[in-house]
Amino acid sequence: MTIRFAILPLFLALNLSMCKKQQSVSPSSQQAIASATPAAVATPVAAASPKITKPVVDQTAQIIIFCYHRLVDKIRYPGTEITPAAFEAQMKELKDRGITVIPMQDLLAWKRGEKTIPPRCAVVTFDDGWKSQYEVAWPLMKKYGYPFTMFIYTEGVRGASLGGGEAITWEQLADMRDNGVDIEGHSATHQDLREGHTIMIANPGGKKTRTKLTGPQYEEWMQNEVVGSKQLLEQRLGIKVNCFAVPFGNYNEHVKEIARNSGYEAMFTVYGQPITFTSPLDSIGRYAIEANKPKVFEDAVKMIATSSGGGAAVAEVGAKDLTTQPADGETVRTALPLIKANLSAIGAIDPGSVQMRVSGLGVVPASYDPKSGTVSYQVTQKLHEKSCSVIISAKSQGKKVETHWTFGIEEGATAGTGTTPIPRPKK
Ligand SMILES: [Zn+2]
């Protein structure tokens, strides 16, 4: 028996997610969802390096991507809200630290090897389509001249089945589109897209059901969530949608495959980490900024901004020239790797100036051997993320030099001793 699932206005009462624009969601449930670690288990994959015949872009650039939700004066749901003042302070800090806010499409063009970007960049995104993004965030973004991306779930637009009074309208989205704002996809109903998870559906006749879809019924539902919502955005706004923010950041290989086959060029999670040239495009991490976790923003900025003065000239050195361990793009089987780089290719180094930063740890007490030119650090605290970025900076003849690279950590890696590389998948 095939059931056709129609999207009907009866979603109104179905408040499952933090993103439904209704007032009946309790703060505690919002926080619980917002703070849940994405359970999706995607095998960490070191992306196959894009084939570039001539190096036209700066492959050492790094980008941090921020994800915001609502801007409100009085915080009620700290998991998804931030005050306009705190938001503006963060936008100002990016400027002060010399981090360039670039359009999402520039990031993708860079990944394709078509366009170069500044060494340190940020991309700002807003999820779910709240009217405060139009009324409050947009004017602030204009003030700083920053581009940004809106991730919209189509049933959450005002007047649709999940779009309450705080939701953005299609007219507001059209206004943003006309002024260069990038509008991208975030599903139809903002639910967990993995097969077998309990979701809400509305059946013909108005009956709403909590159910677990499997097999053909699940696939049919997914088509509307991933493809239908994309087509609706494209047709309603006359745009091309090539980015997909996965609701709650919950995905698996099948979800990724459907999104890829639907013409999405990049998929986004809420798994914040600096994006490098080799970061896989199907699981790009974003830092979700919450009112009660200001450290998330600070840590993200620190990951790529090593000069507090902002704009100080830093020479970038490609990690491949420095014989790093683990190598850039390599995946290791231990969460306690030995991190090493040989800096002798840089030239004379001021030994006291060598600094190593590791994502998730910050500055680490690395040791530098001037004789061999090697800086090394044995990680003593398990790395929890599936990818790890290392930034090494030093002074050479009075000039600041920096290199960074990213390696992967095999899912479920235990505290082993070796750093045996696993073969990189062929694409
Ligand atoms: Zn969302």
Tab-separated table of N, CA and C and ligand atoms in Angstrom, residues 17-19 67 69 127-130 151 153 186 190 245-249 270 286, ligand 1:
chain	number	residue	atom	x	y	z
A	17	SER	N	10.622	20.247	16.569
A	17	SER	CA	11.982	20.733	16.407
A	17	SER	C	12.162	22.109	17.006
A	18	MET	N	13.390	22.475	17.159
A	18	MET	CA	13.696	23.786	17.700
A	18	MET	C	13.381	24.859	16.682
A	19	CYS	N	13.120	24.458	15.500
A	19	CYS	CA	13.038	25.447	14.450
A	19	CYS	C	11.620	25.781	14.050
A	67	CYS	N	26.559	29.971	11.978
A	67	CYS	CA	25.135	29.702	11.801
A	67	CYS	C	24.374	30.410	12.916
A	69	HIS	N	20.431	31.928	14.303
A	69	HIS	CA	18.985	31.756	14.166
A	69	HIS	C	18.289	33.100	14.392
A	127	ASP	N	19.710	30.432	9.694
A	127	ASP	CA	18.873	29.262	9.447
A	127	ASP	C	17.403	29.518	9.729
A	128	ASP	N	16.585	28.817	8.996
A	128	ASP	CA	15.148	28.636	9.268
A	128	ASP	C	14.219	29.727	8.760
A	129	GLY	N	14.735	30.943	8.530
A	129	GLY	CA	13.862	31.983	8.005
A	129	GLY	C	12.976	32.639	9.042
A	130	TRP	N	13.606	33.407	9.920
A	130	TRP	CA	12.852	34.181	10.910
A	130	TRP	C	12.752	35.618	10.419
A	151	PHE	N	19.333	29.949	5.010
A	151	PHE	CA	18.910	28.563	4.792
A	151	PHE	C	17.436	28.452	5.187
A	153	TYR	N	13.684	26.499	5.278
A	153	TYR	CA	12.852	25.307	5.075
A	153	TYR	C	11.479	25.791	4.651
A	186	HIS	N	16.969	24.137	3.153
A	186	HIS	CA	17.057	23.603	4.522
A	186	HIS	C	15.908	22.616	4.745
A	190	HIS	N	11.806	20.452	8.066
A	190	HIS	CA	12.807	20.546	9.122
A	190	HIS	C	12.718	19.399	10.128
A	245	ALA	N	21.505	22.871	3.943
A	245	ALA	CA	21.822	22.741	5.368
A	245	ALA	C	20.937	21.636	5.926
A	246	VAL	N	21.548	20.602	6.435
A	246	VAL	CA	20.792	19.454	6.924
A	246	VAL	C	20.131	19.822	8.251
A	247	PRO	N	18.813	19.611	8.382
A	247	PRO	CA	18.162	19.937	9.655
A	247	PRO	C	18.873	19.253	10.838
A	248	PHE	N	19.180	20.015	11.840
A	248	PHE	CA	19.888	19.551	13.053
A	248	PHE	C	21.292	19.007	12.763
A	249	GLY	N	21.705	19.087	11.523
A	249	GLY	CA	23.006	18.517	11.177
A	249	GLY	C	23.002	17.002	11.164
A	270	VAL	N	26.170	21.350	11.606
A	270	VAL	CA	26.450	22.319	12.662
A	270	VAL	C	27.667	21.845	13.476
A	286	ARG	N	29.599	24.049	10.406
A	286	ARG	CA	29.349	25.450	10.753
A	286	ARG	C	29.332	25.589	12.272
B	1	ZN	ZN	17.235	24.761	11.182
